[in-house]
């Protein structure tokens, strides 16, 4: 029940921004790994679908101050 999803994240302009988004994702229960790339504006998240949904991951990013769109 482990899935990987990608989010497109708008508004990140520096590596501190990417750290903020990574931290916001990593503290969500069910998230096993989150990596955010500034160059591609993408986040890749490995998560347990029994604990958290991709939509909740989008909301977690938005609460950290960035716009997120589910890609896959
Ligand atoms: Mo520094 Mo990134 O304020 O927004 S964290 S550019």
Coordinates of N, CA and C and ligand atoms in Angstrom, one line a residue:
X1 N 0.8 -1.2 0.0 CA 0.0 0.0 0.0 C 0.8 1.3 0.0
X2 N 2.1 1.1 -0.4 CA 3.0 2.3 -0.5 C 2.9 2.8 -2.0
X3 N 2.6 4.1 -2.1 CA 2.5 4.7 -3.4 C 3.5 5.9 -3.5
X4 N 3.7 6.3 -4.8 CA 4.6 7.4 -5.0 C 3.7 8.4 -5.8
X5 N 3.7 9.7 -5.4 CA 3.0 10.7 -6.3 C 4.0 11.8 -6.5
X6 N 3.6 12.6 -7.5 CA 4.4 13.8 -7.9 C 3.5 15.0 -7.8
X7 N 4.0 16.0 -7.3 CA 3.2 17.3 -7.2 C 4.0 18.4 -8.0
X8 N 3.3 19.2 -8.7 CA 4.0 20.4 -9.3 C 3.7 21.5 -8.3
X9 N 4.8 22.2 -7.9 CA 4.7 23.2 -6.9 C 5.1 24.6 -7.4
X10 N 4.2 25.5 -7.3 CA 4.5 26.9 -7.8 C 4.9 27.8 -6.7
X11 N 5.8 28.7 -7.0 CA 6.2 29.8 -6.1 C 7.5 29.6 -5.4
X12 N 8.2 28.5 -5.6 CA 9.5 28.3 -5.0 C 10.6 29.0 -5.7
X13 N 11.3 29.8 -5.0 CA 12.4 30.6 -5.7 C 13.8 30.3 -5.2
X14 N 13.9 29.6 -4.1 CA 15.2 29.3 -3.5 C 15.2 28.0 -2.8
X15 N 16.4 27.5 -2.5 CA 16.5 26.2 -1.8 C 15.9 26.2 -0.4
X16 N 15.8 27.4 0.2 CA 15.1 27.5 1.4 C 13.6 27.2 1.3
X17 N 13.1 27.6 0.2 CA 11.7 27.3 -0.2 C 11.5 25.8 -0.3
X18 N 12.4 25.1 -1.0 CA 12.3 23.7 -1.2 C 12.4 23.0 0.2
X19 N 13.3 23.5 1.0 CA 13.4 22.8 2.4 C 12.1 23.0 3.2
X20 N 11.5 24.2 3.1 CA 10.2 24.4 3.7 C 9.1 23.4 3.3
X21 N 9.1 23.2 2.0 CA 8.1 22.3 1.4 C 8.4 20.8 1.8
X22 N 9.7 20.4 1.7 CA 10.1 19.1 2.1 C 9.7 18.8 3.6
X23 N 10.0 19.8 4.5 CA 9.7 19.6 5.9 C 8.2 19.5 6.1
X24 N 7.4 20.3 5.4 CA 6.0 20.2 5.6 C 5.4 18.9 5.2
X25 N 6.0 18.3 4.2 CA 5.6 17.0 3.7 C 6.1 15.9 4.6
X26 N 7.3 16.0 5.1 CA 7.9 14.9 5.9 C 7.2 14.7 7.2
X27 N 6.6 15.8 7.8 CA 5.9 15.6 9.1 C 4.5 15.1 8.9
X28 N 4.0 14.9 7.7 CA 2.6 14.4 7.6 C 2.6 12.9 7.9
X29 N 1.8 12.4 8.8 CA 1.7 11.0 9.1 C 1.5 10.2 7.8
X30 N 2.2 9.1 7.6 CA 2.1 8.3 6.4 C 3.1 8.6 5.3
X31 N 3.8 9.7 5.4 CA 4.8 10.1 4.4 C 6.1 9.4 4.8
X32 N 6.7 8.6 3.9 CA 7.9 7.9 4.2 C 9.1 8.7 3.7
X33 N 8.9 9.4 2.6 CA 10.0 10.1 2.0 C 9.5 11.2 1.1
X34 N 10.1 12.4 1.2 CA 9.7 13.5 0.3 C 10.9 14.2 -0.1
X35 N 11.0 14.4 -1.5 CA 12.1 15.2 -2.0 C 11.5 16.2 -3.0
X36 N 12.0 17.4 -2.9 CA 11.5 18.5 -3.7 C 12.7 19.0 -4.5
X37 N 12.5 19.2 -5.8 CA 13.5 19.7 -6.7 C 13.1 21.1 -7.2
X38 N 14.0 22.1 -6.9 CA 13.7 23.5 -7.3 C 13.7 23.6 -8.8
X39 N 14.6 22.9 -9.5 CA 14.8 23.1 -11.0 C 13.5 22.7 -11.7
X40 N 12.9 21.6 -11.3 CA 11.8 21.0 -12.0 C 10.5 21.5 -11.3
X41 N 10.6 22.1 -10.2 CA 9.4 22.5 -9.4 C 8.5 21.3 -9.0
X42 N 9.2 20.2 -8.8 CA 8.4 19.0 -8.5 C 8.8 18.4 -7.2
X43 N 7.7 17.8 -6.5 CA 7.9 17.0 -5.3 C 7.6 15.6 -5.6
X44 N 8.5 14.7 -5.1 CA 8.2 13.3 -5.2 C 8.0 12.7 -3.8
X45 N 6.9 12.1 -3.6 CA 6.5 11.7 -2.2 C 6.2 10.2 -2.2
X46 N 6.8 9.5 -1.3 CA 6.4 8.1 -1.1 C 5.6 8.0 0.2
X47 N 4.4 7.5 0.1 CA 3.5 7.5 1.2 C 2.7 6.2 1.3
X48 N 2.1 6.1 2.5 CA 1.2 4.9 2.7 C -0.2 5.3 2.5
X49 N -0.8 4.8 1.5 CA -2.2 5.2 1.2 C -3.2 4.8 2.2
X50 N -2.8 3.9 3.1 CA -3.8 3.6 4.2 C -3.8 4.7 5.3
X51 N -2.8 5.6 5.2 CA -2.7 6.6 6.3 C -3.1 8.0 5.7
X52 N -2.7 8.3 4.5 CA -2.8 9.6 4.0 C -3.1 9.6 2.5
X53 N -3.9 10.6 2.0 CA -4.2 10.6 0.5 C -3.4 11.7 -0.2
X54 N -3.3 11.5 -1.5 CA -2.5 12.5 -2.3 C -3.1 13.9 -2.1
X55 N -4.4 14.0 -2.0 CA -5.1 15.3 -1.8 C -4.6 15.9 -0.5
X56 N -4.5 15.1 0.5 CA -4.0 15.7 1.8 C -2.5 16.2 1.7
X57 N -1.8 15.5 0.8 CA -0.4 16.0 0.6 C -0.4 17.4 -0.1
X58 N -1.3 17.5 -1.1 CA -1.5 18.8 -1.7 C -1.8 19.9 -0.7
X59 N -2.7 19.6 0.2 CA -3.1 20.6 1.2 C -2.0 20.9 2.2
X60 N -1.1 19.9 2.5 CA 0.0 20.1 3.4 C 1.0 21.1 2.8
X61 N 1.2 21.0 1.4 CA 2.1 21.9 0.7 C 1.5 23.3 0.7
X62 N 0.2 23.4 0.5 CA -0.5 24.7 0.4 C -0.5 25.4 1.8
X63 N -0.5 24.6 2.8 CA -0.5 25.2 4.2 C 0.9 25.8 4.4
X64 N 1.9 25.3 3.7 CA 3.3 25.8 3.9 C 3.5 27.1 3.1
X65 N 2.5 27.4 2.3 CA 2.6 28.7 1.5 C 2.8 28.6 0.1
X66 N 2.7 27.4 -0.5 CA 3.0 27.3 -1.9 C 1.8 26.6 -2.6
X67 N 1.6 26.8 -3.9 CA 0.5 26.2 -4.6 C 1.0 24.9 -5.1
X68 N 0.2 23.9 -5.0 CA 0.5 22.5 -5.4 C -0.5 21.9 -6.3
X69 N -0.1 21.2 -7.3 CA -1.0 20.5 -8.2 C -0.5 19.1 -8.4
X70 N -1.5 18.1 -8.2 CA -1.1 16.7 -8.3 C -0.8 16.4 -9.8
X71 N 0.3 15.8 -10.0 CA 0.8 15.4 -11.4 C 0.5 14.0 -11.7
X72 N 0.9 13.1 -10.8 CA 0.6 11.7 -11.0 C 0.3 11.1 -9.6
Ligands
LIG1 MO1 13.9 33.1 0.7 MO2 12.6 31.1 -0.9 O1 12.7 34.3 1.4 O2 11.0 32.1 -0.9 S1 12.8 31.2 1.3 S2 13.4 33.1 -1.6

